[in-house]
Tab-separated table of N, CA, C and O in Angstrom:
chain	number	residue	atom	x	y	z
Y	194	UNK	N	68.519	111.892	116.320
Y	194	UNK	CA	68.540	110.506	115.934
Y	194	UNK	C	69.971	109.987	116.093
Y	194	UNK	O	70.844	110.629	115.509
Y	195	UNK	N	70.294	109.020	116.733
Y	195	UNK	CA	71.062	107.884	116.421
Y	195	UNK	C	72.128	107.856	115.555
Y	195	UNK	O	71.644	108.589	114.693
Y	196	UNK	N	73.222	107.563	115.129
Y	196	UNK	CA	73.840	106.952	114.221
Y	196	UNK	C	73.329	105.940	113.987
Y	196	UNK	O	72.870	105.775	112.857
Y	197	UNK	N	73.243	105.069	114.813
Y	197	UNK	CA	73.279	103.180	114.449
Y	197	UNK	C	71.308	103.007	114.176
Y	197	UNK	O	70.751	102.080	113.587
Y	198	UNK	N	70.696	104.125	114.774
Y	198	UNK	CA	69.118	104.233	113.789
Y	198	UNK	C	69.174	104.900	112.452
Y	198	UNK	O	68.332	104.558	111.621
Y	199	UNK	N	70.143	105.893	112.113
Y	199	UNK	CA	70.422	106.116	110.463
Y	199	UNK	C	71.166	105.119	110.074
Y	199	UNK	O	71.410	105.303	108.882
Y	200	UNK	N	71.719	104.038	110.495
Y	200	UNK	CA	72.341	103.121	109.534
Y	200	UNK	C	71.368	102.088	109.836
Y	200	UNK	O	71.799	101.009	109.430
Y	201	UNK	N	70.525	102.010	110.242
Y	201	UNK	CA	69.144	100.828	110.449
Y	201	UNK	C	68.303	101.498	109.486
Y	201	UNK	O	67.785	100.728	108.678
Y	202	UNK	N	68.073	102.512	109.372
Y	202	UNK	CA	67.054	103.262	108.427
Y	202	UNK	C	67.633	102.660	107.396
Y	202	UNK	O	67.139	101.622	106.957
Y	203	UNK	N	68.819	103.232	106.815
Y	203	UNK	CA	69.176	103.341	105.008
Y	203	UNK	C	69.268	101.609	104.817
Y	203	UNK	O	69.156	101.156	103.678
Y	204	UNK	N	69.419	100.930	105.670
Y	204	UNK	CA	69.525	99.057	105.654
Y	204	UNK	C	68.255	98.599	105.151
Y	204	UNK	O	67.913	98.030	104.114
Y	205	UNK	N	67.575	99.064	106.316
Y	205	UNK	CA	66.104	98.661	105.826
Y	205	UNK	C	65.432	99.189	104.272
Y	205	UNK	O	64.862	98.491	103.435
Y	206	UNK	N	65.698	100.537	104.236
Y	206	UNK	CA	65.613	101.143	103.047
Y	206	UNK	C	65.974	100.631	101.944
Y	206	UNK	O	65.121	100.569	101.059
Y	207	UNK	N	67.243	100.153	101.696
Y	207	UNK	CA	67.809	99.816	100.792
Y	207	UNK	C	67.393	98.319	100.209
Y	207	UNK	O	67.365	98.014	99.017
Y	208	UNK	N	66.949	97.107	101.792
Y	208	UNK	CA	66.635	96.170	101.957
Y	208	UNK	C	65.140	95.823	101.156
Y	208	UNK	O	64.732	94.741	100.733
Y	209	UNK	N	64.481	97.217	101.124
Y	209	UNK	CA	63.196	97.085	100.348
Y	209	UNK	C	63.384	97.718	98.861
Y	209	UNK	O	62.556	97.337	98.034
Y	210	UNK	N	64.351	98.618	98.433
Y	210	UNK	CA	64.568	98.841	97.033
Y	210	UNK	C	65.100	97.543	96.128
Y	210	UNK	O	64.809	97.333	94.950
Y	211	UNK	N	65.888	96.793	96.915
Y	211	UNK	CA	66.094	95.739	96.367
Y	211	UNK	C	65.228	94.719	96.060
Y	211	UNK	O	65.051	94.262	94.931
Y	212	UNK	N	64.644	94.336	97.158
Y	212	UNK	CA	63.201	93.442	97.145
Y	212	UNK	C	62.386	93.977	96.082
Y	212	UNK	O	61.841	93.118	95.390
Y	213	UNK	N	62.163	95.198	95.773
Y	213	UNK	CA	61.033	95.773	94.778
Y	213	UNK	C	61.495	95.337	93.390
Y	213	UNK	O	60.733	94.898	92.529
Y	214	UNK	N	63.207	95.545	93.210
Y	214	UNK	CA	63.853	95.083	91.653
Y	214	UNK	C	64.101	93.585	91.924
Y	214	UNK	O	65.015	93.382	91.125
Y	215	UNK	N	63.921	92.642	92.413
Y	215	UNK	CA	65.246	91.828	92.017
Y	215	UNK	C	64.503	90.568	91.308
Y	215	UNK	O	64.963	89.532	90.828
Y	216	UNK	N	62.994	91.126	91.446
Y	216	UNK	CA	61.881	90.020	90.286
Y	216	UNK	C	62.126	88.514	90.683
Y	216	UNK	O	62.545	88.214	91.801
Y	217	UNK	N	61.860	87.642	89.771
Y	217	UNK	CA	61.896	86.240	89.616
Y	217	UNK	C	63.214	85.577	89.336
Y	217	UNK	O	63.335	84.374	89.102
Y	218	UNK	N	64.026	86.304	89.371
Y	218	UNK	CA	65.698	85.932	88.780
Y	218	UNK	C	66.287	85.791	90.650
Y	218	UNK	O	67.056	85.023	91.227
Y	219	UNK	N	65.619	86.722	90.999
Y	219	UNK	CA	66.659	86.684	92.626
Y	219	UNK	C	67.856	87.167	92.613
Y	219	UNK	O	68.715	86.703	93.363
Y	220	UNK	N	68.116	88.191	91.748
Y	220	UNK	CA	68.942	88.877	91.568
Y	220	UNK	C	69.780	89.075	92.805
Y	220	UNK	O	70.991	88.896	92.936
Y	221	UNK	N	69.048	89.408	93.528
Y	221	UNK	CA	69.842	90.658	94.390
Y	221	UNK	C	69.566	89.446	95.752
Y	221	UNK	O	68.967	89.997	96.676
Y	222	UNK	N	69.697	88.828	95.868
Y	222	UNK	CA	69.226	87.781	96.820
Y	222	UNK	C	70.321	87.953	98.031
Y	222	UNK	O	70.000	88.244	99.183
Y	223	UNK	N	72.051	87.663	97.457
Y	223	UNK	CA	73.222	87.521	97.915
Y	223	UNK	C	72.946	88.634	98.845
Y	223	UNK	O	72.865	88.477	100.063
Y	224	UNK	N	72.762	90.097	98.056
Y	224	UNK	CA	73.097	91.526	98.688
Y	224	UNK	C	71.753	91.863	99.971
Y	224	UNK	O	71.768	92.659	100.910
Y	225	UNK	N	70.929	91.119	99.625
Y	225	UNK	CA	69.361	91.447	100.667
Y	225	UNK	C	69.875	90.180	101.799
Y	225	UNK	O	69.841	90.619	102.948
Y	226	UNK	N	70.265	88.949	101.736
Y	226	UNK	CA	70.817	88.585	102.701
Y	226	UNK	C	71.660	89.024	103.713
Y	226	UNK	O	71.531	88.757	104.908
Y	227	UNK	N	72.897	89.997	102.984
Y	227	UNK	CA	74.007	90.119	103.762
Y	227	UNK	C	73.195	91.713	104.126
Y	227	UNK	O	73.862	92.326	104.959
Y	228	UNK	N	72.288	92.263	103.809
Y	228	UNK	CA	71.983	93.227	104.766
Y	228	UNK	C	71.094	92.877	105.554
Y	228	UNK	O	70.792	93.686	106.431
Y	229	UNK	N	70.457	91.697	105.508
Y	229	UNK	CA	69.744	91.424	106.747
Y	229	UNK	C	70.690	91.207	107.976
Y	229	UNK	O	70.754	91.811	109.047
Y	230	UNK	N	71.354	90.224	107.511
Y	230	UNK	CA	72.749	89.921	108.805
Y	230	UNK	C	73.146	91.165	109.466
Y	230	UNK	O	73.412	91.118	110.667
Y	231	UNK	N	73.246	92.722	108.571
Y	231	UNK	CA	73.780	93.816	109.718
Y	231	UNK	C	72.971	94.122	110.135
Y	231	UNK	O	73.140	94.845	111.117
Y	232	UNK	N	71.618	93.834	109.745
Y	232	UNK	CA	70.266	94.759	110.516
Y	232	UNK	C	69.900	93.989	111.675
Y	232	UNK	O	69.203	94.496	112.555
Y	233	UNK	N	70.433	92.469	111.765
Y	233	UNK	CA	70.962	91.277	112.956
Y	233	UNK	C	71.573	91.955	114.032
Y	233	UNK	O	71.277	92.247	115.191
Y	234	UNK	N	72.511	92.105	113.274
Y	234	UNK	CA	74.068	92.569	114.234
Y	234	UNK	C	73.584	93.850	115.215
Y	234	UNK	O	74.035	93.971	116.353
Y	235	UNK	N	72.513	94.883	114.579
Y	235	UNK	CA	72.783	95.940	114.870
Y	235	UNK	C	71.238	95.919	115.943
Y	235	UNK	O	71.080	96.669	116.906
Y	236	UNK	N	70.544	95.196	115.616
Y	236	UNK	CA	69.199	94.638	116.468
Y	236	UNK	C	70.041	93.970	117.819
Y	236	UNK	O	69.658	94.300	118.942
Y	237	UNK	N	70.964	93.213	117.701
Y	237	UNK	CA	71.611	92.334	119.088
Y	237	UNK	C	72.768	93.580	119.817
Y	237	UNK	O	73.301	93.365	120.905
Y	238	UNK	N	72.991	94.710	119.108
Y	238	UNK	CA	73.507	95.322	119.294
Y	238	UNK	C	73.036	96.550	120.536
Y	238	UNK	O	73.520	96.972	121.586
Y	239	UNK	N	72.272	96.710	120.019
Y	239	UNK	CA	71.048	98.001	120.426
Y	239	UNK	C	70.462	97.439	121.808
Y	239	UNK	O	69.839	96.377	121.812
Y	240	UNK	N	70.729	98.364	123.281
Y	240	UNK	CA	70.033	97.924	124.446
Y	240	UNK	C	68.473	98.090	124.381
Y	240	UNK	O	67.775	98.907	123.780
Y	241	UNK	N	68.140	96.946	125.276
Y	241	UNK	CA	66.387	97.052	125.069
Y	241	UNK	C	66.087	98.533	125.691
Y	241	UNK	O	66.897	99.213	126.322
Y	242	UNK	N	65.038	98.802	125.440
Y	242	UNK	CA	64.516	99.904	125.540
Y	242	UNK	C	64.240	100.040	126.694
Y	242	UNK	O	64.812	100.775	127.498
Y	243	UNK	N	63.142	99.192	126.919
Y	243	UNK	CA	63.155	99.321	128.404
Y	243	UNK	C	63.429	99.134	129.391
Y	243	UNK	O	62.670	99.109	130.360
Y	244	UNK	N	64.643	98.950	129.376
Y	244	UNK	CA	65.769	98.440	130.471
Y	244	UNK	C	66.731	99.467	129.845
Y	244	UNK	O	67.806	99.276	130.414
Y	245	UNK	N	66.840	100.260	129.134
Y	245	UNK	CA	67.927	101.146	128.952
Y	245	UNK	C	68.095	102.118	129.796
Y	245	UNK	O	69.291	102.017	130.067
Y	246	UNK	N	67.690	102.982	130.382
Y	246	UNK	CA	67.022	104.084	130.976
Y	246	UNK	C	66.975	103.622	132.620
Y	246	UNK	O	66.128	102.867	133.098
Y	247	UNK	N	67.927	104.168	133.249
Y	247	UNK	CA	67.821	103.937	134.736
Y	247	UNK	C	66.978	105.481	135.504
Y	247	UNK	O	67.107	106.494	134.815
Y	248	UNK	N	66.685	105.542	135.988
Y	248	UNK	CA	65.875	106.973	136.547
Y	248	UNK	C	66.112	107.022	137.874
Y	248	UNK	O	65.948	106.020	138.569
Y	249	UNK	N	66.580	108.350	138.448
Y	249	UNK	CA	66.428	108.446	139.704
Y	249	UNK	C	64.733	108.014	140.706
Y	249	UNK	O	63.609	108.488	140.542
Y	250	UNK	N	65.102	107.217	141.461
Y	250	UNK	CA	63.635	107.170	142.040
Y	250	UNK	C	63.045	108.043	143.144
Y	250	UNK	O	63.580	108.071	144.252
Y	251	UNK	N	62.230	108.576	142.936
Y	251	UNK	CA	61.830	109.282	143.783
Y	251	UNK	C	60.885	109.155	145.243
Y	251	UNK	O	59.711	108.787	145.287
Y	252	UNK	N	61.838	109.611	146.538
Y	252	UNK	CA	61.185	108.778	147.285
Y	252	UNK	C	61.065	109.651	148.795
Y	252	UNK	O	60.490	109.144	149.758
């Protein structure tokens, strides 16, 4: 695995522990925002998939 897919994992992860506590107050609103923005950053970051991968063609 990845670095930048273990730091997309624990984002997202963390992104839903918060969502589960932060109730009707919106507690945690500030902190679930600003990890959406890196899970942004790191989505515009990341080459598409299928265009990543050049292959010799065989011919």
């Amino acid at each position: 695995m990845k670095r930048i897919d273990v730091v997309e994992l624990y984002v997202k992860k963390r992104i839903e522990k918060l969502e589960e506590t932060q109730g009707e107050y919106k507690v945690n609103a500030k902190e679930i925002t600003e990890l959406k923005d890196v899970l942004d950053v790191i989505n515009q970051t990341q080459p598409n998939v299928k265009y990543a991968s050049v292959g010799k063609i065989n011919g």
